[in-house]
Short mmCIF file of C-alpha atoms in Angstrom, two decimals:
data_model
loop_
_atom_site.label_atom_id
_atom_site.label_comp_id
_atom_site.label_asym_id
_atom_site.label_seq_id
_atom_site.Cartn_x
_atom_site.Cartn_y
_atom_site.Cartn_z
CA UNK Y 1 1.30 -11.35 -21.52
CA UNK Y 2 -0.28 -13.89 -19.24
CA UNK Y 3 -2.15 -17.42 -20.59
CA UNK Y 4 -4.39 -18.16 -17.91
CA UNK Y 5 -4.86 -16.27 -14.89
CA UNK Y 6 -6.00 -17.74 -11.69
CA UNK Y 7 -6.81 -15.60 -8.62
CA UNK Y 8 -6.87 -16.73 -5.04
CA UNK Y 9 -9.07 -16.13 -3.03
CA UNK Y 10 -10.45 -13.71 -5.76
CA UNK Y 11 -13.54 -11.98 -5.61
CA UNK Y 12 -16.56 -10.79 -8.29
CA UNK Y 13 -14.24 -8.20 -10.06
CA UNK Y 14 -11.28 -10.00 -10.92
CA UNK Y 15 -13.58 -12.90 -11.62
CA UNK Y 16 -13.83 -11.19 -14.95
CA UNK Y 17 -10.56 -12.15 -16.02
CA UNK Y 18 -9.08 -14.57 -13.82
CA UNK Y 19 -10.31 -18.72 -12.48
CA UNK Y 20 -11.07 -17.85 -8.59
CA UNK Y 21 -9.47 -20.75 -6.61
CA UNK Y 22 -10.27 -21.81 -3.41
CA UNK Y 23 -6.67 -21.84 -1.43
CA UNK Y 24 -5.59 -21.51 1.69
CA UNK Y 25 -2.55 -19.22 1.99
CA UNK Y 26 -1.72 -20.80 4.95
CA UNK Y 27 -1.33 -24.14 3.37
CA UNK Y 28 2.25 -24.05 1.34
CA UNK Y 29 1.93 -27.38 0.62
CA UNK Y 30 -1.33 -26.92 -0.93
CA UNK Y 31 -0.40 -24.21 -2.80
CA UNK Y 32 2.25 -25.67 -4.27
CA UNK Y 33 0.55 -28.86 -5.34
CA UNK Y 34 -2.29 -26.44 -7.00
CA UNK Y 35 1.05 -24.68 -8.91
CA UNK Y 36 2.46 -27.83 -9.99
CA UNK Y 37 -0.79 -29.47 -11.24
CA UNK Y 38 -1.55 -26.41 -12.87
CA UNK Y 39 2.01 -25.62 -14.34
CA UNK Y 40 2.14 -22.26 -12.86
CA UNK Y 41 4.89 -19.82 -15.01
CA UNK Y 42 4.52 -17.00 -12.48
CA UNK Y 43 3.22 -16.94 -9.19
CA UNK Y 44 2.69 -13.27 -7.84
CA UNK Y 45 2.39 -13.11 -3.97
CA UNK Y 46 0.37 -10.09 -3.40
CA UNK Y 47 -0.76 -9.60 0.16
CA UNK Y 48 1.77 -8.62 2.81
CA UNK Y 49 0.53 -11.62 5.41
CA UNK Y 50 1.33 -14.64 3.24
CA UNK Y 51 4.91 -12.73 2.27
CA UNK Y 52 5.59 -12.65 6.25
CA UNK Y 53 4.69 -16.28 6.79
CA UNK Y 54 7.25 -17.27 4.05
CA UNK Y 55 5.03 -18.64 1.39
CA UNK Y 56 7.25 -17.40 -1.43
CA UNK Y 57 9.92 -19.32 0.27
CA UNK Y 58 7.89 -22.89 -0.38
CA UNK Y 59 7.28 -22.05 -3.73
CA UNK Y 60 10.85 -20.81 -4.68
CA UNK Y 61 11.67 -24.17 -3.35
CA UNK Y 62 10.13 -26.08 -5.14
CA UNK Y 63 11.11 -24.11 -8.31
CA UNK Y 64 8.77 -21.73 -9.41
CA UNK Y 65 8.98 -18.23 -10.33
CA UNK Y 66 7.70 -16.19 -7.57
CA UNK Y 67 7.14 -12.17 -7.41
CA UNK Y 68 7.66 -11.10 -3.99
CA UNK Y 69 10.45 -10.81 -1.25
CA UNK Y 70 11.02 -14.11 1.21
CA UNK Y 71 10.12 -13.96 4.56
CA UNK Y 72 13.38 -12.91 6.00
CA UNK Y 73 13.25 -9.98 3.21
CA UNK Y 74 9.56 -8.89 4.29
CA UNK Y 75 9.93 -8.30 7.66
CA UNK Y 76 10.94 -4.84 5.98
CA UNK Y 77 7.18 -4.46 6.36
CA UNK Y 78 6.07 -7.44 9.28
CA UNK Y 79 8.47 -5.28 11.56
CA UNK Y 80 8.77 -1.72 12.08
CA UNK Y 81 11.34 -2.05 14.61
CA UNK Y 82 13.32 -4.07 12.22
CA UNK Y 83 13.35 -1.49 9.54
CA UNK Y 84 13.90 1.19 12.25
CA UNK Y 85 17.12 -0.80 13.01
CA UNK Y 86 18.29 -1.00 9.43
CA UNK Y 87 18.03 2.53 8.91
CA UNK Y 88 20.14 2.92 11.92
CA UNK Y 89 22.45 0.42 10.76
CA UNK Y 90 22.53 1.85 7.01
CA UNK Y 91 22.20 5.61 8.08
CA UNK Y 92 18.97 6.24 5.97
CA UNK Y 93 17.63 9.48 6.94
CA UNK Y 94 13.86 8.40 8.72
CA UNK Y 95 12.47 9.36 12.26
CA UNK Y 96 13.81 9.18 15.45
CA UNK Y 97 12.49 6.45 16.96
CA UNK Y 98 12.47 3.99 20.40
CA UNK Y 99 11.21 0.47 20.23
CA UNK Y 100 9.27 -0.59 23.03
CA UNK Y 101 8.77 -3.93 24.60
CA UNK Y 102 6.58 -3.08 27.50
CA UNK Y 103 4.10 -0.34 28.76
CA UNK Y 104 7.05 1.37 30.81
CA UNK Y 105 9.12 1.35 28.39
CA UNK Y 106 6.69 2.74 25.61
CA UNK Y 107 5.59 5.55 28.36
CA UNK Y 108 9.34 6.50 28.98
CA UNK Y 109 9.60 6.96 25.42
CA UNK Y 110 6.38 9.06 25.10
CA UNK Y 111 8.38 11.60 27.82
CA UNK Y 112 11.09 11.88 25.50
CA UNK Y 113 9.57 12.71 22.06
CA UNK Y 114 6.61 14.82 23.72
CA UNK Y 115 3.59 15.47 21.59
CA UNK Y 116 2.79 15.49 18.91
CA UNK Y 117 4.22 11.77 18.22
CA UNK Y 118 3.96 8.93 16.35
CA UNK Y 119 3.08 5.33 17.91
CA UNK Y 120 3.20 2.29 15.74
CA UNK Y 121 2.49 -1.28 16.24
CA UNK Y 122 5.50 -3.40 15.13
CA UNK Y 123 3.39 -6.08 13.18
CA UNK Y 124 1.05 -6.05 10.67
CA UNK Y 125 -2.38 -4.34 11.57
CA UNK Y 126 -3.80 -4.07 8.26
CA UNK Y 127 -2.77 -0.74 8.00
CA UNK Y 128 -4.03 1.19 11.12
CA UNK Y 129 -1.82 0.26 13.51
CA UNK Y 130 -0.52 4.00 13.33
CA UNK Y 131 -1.29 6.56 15.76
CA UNK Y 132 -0.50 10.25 15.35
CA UNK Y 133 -1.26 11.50 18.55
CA UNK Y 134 -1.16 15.35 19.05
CA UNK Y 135 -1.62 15.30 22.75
CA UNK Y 136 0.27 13.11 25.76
CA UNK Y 137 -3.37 12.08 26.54
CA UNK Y 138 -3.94 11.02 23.03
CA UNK Y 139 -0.25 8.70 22.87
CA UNK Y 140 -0.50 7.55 26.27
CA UNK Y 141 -4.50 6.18 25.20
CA UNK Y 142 -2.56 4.72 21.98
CA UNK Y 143 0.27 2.70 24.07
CA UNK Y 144 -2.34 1.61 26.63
CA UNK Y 145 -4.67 0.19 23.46
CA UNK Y 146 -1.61 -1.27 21.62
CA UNK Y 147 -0.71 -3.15 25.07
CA UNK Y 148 -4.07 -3.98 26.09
CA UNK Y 149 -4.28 -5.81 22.61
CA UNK Y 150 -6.13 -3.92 20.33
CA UNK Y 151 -4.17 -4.88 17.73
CA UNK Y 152 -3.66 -8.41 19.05
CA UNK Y 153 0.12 -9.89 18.28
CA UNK Y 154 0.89 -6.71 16.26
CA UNK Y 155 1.11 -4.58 19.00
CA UNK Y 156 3.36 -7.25 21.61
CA UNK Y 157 5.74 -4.49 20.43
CA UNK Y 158 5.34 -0.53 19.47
CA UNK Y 159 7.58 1.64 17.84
CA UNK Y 160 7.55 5.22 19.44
CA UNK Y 161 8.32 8.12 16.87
CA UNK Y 162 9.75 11.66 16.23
CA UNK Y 163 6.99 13.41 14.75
CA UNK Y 164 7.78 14.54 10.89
CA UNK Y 165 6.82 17.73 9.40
CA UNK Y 166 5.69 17.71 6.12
CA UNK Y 167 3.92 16.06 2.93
CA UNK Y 168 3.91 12.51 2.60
CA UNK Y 169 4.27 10.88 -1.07
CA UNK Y 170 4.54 7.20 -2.14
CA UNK Y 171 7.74 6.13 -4.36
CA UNK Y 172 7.56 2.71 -5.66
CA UNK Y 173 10.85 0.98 -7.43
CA UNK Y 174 11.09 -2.97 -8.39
CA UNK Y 175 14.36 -4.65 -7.86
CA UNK Y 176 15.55 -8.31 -8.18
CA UNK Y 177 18.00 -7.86 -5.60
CA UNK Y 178 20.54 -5.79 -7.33
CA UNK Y 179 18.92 -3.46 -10.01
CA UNK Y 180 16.49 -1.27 -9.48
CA UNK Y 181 13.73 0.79 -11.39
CA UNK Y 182 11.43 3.50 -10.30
CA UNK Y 183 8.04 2.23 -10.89
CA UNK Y 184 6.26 5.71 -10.38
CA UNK Y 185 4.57 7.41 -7.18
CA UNK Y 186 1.25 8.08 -5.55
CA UNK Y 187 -0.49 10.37 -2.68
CA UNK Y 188 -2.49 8.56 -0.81
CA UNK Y 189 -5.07 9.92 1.94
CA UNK Y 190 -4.95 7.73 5.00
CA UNK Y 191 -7.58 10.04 7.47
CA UNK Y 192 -10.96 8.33 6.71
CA UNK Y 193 -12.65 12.08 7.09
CA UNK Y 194 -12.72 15.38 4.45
CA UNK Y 195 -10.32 17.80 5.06
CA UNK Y 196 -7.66 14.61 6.51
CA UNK Y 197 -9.25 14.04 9.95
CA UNK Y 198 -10.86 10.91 11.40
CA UNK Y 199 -9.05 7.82 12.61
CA UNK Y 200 -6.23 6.16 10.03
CA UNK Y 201 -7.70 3.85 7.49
CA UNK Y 202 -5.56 1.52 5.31
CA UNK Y 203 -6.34 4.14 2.32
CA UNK Y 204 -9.60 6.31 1.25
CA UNK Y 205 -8.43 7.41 -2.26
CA UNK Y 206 -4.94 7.68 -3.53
CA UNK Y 207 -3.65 9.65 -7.02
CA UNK Y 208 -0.63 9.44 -9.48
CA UNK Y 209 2.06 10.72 -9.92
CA UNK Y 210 2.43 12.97 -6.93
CA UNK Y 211 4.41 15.71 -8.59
CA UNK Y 212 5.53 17.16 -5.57
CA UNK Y 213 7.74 14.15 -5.33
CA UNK Y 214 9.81 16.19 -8.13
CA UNK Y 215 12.93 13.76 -10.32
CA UNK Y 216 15.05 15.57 -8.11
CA UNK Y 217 13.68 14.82 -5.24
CA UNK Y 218 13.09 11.11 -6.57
CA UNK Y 219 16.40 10.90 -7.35
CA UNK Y 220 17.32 11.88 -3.65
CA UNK Y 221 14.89 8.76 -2.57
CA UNK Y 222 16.62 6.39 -4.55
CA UNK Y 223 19.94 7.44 -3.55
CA UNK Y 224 19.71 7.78 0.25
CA UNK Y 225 16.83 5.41 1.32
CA UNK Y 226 15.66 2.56 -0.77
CA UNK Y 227 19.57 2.49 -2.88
CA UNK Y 228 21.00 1.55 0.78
CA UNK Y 229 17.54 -0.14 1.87
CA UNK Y 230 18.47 -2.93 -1.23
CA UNK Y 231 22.31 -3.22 -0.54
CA UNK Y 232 21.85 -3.64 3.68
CA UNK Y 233 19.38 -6.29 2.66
CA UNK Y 234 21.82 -8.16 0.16
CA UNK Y 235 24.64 -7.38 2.79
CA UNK Y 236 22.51 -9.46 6.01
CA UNK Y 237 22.12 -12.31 3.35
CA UNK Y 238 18.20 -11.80 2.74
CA UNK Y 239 18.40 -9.98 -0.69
CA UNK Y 240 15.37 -8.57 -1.28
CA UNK Y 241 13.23 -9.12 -4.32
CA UNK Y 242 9.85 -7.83 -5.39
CA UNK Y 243 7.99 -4.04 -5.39
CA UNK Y 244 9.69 -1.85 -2.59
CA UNK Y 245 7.07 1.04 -1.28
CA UNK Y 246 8.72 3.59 -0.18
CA UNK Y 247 6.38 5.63 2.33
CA UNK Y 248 8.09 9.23 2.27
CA UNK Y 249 7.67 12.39 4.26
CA UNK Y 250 8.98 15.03 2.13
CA UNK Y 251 10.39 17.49 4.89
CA UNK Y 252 12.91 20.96 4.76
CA UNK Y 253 15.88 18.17 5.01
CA UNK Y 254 14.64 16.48 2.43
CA UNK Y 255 12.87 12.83 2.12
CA UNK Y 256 12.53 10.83 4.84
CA UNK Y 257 11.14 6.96 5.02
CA UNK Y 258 8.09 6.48 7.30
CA UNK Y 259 7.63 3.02 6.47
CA UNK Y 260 8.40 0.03 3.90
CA UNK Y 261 5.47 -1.66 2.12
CA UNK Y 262 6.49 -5.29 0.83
CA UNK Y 263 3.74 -4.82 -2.12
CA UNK Y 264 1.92 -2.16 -4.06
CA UNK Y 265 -0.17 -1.46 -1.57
CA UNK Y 266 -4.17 -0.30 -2.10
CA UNK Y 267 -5.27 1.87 -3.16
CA UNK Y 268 -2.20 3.22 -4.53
CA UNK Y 269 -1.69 -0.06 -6.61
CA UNK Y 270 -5.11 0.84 -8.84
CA UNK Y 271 -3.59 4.63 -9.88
CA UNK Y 272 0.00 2.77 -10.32
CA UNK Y 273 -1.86 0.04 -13.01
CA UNK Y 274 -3.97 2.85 -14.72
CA UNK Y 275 -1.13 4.64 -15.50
CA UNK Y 276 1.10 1.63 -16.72
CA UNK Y 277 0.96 1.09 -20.60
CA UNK Y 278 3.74 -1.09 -19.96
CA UNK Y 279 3.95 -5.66 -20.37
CA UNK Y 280 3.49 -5.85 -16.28
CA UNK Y 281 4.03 -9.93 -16.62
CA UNK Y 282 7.02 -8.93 -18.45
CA UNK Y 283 8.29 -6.95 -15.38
CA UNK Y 284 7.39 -9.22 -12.39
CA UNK Y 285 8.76 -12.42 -14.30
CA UNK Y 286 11.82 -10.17 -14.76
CA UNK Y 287 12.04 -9.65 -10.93
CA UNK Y 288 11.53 -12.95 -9.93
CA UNK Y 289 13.88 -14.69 -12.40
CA UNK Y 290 16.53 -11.91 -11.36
CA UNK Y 291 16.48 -10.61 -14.79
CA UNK Y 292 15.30 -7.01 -14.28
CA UNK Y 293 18.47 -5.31 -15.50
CA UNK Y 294 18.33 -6.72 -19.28
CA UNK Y 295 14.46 -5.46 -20.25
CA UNK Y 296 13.00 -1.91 -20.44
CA UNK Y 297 12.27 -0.04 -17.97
CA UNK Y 298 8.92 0.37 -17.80
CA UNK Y 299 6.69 3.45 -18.94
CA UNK Y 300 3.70 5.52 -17.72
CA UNK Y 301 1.35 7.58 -19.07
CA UNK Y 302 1.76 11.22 -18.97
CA UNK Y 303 -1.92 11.08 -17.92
CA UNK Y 304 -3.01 11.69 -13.81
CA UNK Y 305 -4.86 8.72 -12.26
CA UNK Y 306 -7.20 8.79 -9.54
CA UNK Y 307 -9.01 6.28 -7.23
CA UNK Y 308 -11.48 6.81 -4.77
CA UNK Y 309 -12.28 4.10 -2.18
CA UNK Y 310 -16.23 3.41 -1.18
CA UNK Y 311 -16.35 1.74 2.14
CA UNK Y 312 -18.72 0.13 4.24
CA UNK Y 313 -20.21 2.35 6.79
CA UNK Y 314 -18.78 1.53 10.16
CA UNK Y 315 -15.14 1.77 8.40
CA UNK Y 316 -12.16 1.55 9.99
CA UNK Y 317 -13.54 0.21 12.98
CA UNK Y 318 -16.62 -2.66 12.30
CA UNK Y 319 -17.77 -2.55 8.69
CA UNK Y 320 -21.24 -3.15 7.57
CA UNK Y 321 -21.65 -5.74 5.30
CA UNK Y 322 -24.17 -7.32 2.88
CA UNK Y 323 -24.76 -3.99 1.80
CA UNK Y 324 -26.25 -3.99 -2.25
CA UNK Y 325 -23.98 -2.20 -4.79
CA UNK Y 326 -25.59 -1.46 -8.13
CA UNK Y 327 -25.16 0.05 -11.80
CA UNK Y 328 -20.67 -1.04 -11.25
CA UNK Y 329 -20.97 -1.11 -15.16
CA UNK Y 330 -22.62 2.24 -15.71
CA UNK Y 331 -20.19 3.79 -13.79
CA UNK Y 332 -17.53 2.12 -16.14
CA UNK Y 333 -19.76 3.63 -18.49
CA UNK Y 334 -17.75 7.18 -17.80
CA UNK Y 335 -14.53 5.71 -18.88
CA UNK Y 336 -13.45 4.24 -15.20
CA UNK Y 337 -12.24 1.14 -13.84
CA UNK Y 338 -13.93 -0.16 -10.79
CA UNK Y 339 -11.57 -2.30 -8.92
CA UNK Y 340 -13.15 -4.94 -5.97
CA UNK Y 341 -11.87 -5.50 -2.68
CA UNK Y 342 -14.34 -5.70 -0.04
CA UNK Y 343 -16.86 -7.56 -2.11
CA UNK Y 344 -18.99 -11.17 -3.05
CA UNK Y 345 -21.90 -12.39 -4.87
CA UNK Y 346 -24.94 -13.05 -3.16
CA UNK Y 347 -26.71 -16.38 -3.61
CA UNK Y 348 -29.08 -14.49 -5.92
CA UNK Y 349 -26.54 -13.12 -7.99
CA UNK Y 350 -26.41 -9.55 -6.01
CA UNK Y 351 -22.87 -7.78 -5.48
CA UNK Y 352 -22.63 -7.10 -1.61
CA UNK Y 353 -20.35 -5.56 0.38
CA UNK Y 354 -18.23 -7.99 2.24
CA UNK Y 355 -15.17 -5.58 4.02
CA UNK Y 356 -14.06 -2.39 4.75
CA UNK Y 357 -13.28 -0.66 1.47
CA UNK Y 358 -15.65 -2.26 -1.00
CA UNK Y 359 -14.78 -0.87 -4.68
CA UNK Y 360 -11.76 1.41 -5.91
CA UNK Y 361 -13.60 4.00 -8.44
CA UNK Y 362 -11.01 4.69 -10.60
CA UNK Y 363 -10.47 6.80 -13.61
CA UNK Y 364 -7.43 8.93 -15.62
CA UNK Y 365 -7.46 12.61 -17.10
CA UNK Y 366 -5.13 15.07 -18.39
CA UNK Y 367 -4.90 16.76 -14.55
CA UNK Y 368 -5.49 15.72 -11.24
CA UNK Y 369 -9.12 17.78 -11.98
CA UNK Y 370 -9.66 15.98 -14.51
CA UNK Y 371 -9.06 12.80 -13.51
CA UNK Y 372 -11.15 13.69 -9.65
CA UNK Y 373 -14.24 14.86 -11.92
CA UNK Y 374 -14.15 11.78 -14.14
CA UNK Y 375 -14.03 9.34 -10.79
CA UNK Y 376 -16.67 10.91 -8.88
CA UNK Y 377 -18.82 11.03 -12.06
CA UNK Y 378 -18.36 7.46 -12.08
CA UNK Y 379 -18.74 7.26 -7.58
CA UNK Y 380 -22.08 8.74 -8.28
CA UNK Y 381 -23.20 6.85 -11.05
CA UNK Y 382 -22.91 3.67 -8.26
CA UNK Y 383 -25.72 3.24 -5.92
CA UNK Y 384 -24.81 1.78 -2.78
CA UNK Y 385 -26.64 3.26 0.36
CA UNK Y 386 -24.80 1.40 3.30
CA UNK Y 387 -21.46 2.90 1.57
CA UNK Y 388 -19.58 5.83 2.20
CA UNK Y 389 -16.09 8.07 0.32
CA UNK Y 390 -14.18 11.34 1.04
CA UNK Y 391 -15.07 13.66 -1.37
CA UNK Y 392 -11.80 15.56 -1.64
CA UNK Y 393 -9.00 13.08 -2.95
CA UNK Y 394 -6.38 15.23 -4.23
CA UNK Y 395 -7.30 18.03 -2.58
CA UNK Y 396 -3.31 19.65 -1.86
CA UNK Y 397 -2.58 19.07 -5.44
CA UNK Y 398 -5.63 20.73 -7.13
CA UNK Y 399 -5.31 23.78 -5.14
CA UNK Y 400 -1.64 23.47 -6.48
CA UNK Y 401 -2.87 23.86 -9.68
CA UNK Y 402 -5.50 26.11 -9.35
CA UNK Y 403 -2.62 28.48 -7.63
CA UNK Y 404 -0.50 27.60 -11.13
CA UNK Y 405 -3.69 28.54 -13.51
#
């Protein structure tokens, strides 16, 4: 159980229970005079851009306790090519794939896969630097984008894909470098539109567990992707440490990895927390003093969470912000938890919408019903006009159990 919690850069909702600092990420050394002068006990590194530029590194170094892989370890998410490669290397069963350097290159592979197809930018994009293109038109618009800079230094290099038939499912484990635990599994819904269509967003709503990601199957995920995933990382000499995000499609030769998150990930971190009724300090102190092996592994509720993301209307392309949010704590009011992301506090003391996805609604229930009736109740107990959801999270596995029933 954590002391005192400080959050940087924060925002109104953690605000609640943490002292917001004002830090820049960029800035080790700044950070790490802020830890010392504080006497920081754990430092968790949540965002994937600081783990790329090293910063657990500077504070490892100068001997704190730090949750989250180094930057040699993360480029298991700053680079799809490079975790393309390792599943080459370690024979982890994932997507064909060619990585591209240039236009020419990128179209030669497009001829090869044929459509439909997958096109990725190799760097971080802040989660939509994917393309599923069902049409040549469609992947040759997505190489010429990716090129042409759309998603600036991310997409110097793409990643051309086999396309993968099947349903996708999030599996989450923690490891120190050597053991590992399962730490439960999501669905997310990445299409911003009802019914999955729309552009790729970084997440509109996500639920857990995703029980078609059966213990047998999660077994096979440990065993053949992130097992080998942990020992090809201790092997090259960059152990990895920290929450390993398995994105999986579950297909008729069983699970395959799509990509590696280097964090929980949104909103599939808010269903992982509702359902944890275990110490999480406990955990991530375990990880990052390489202790994870001697505690208990830790335990969920039997209970189905849900979140659904508001955005900002104009999301994923330009956002509108400053729009007012109201009545945050009625909706709580129906038993939910209404995690921030995209917002601030006005000079008047107004919450206002200051991103992309603004507020994770999210809530828990005995079934995935359950727990979708109990979020929306709380969605629609928020008023925020310039905001917008999908209105079907968990769609797949309610009609499961509606076919069940």
């Amino acid at each position: 159980m954590a002391g005192k919690l400080y959050a940087a850069p924060g925002n109104p909702g953690i605000a609640d229970h943490a002292q917001i600092v004002a830090l820049d990420l960029t800035d080790h050394a700044g950070v790490v005079a802020f830890c010392e002068s504080r006497q920081i006990g754990l430092v968790v590194v949540g965002p994937e851009a600081p783990l790329v530029d090293g910063l657990t590194d500077s504070l490892r170094a100068a001997g704190f306790s730090v949750f989250g892989p180094s930057r040699a370890a993360a480029q298991l998410e700053g680079s799809k090519g490079f975790t393309k490669d390792l599943c080459a290397r370690a024979n982890i069963p994932t997507a064909g794939y060619v990585r591209a350097r240039s236009l020419e290159e990128a179209r030669n592979a497009l001829q090869q896969f044929g459509a439909p197809v997958v096109i990725k930018a190799d760097g971080l994009a802040a989660g939509k630097g994917v393309v599923v293109a069902m049409t040549m038109a469609e992947a040759e618009a997505a190489v010429d984008d990716m090129f042409d800079g759309a998603f600036g230094a991310a997409g110097a290099e793409v990643v051309v894909e086999e396309f993968l038939t099947g349903e996708e499912a999030s599996f989450f484990a923690l490891t120190d470098g050597a053991t590992i635990v399962a730490f439960g599994s999501a669905q997310d819904h990445k299409r911003v539109g009802d019914g999955d269509t729309g552009p790729n967003t970084g997440g509109m709503g996500a639920y857990s567990p995703a029980r078609v990601l059966t213990p047998d199957l999660e077994a096979l995920a440990i065993a053949q992707i992130v097992a080998p995933t942990v020992k090809a990382m201790a092997d090259a000499g960059m152990p990895y440490s920290g929450v390993l995000y398995a994105g999986l499609m579950l297909t008729e030769q069983g699970p395959k990895l799509i990509e590696y998150n280097a964090r929980f990930g949104d909103p599939e971190c808010q269903v992982l927390m509702m359902r944890l009724e275990s110490d999480l300090v406990e955990l991530l102190l375990a990880c990052a003093d390489n202790k994870l092996g001697s505690i208990q592994p830790p335990r969920f509720s039997s209970d189905v969470a849900m979140t659904v993301v508001m955005a900002a209307q104009g999301y994923p392309g330009t956002p509108k912000k400053g729009g007012r949010i109201d009545h945050v704590t009625a909706a709580e009011a129906h038993g939910a938890k209404v995690f921030h992301a995209g917002t601030t506090m006005s000079d008047e003391g107004v919450l206002c919408a200051s991103g992309g996805r603004v507020l994770n609604v999210t809530a828990k229930g005995p079934s995935v019903k359950a727990a979708r009736d109990a979020a929306y109740a709380a969605v629609d107990a928020i008023t925020f006009p310039e905001g917008f959801c999908r209105r079907d999270i968990g769609w797949r596995e309610i009609e499961r159990e509606d076919a069940a029933n």
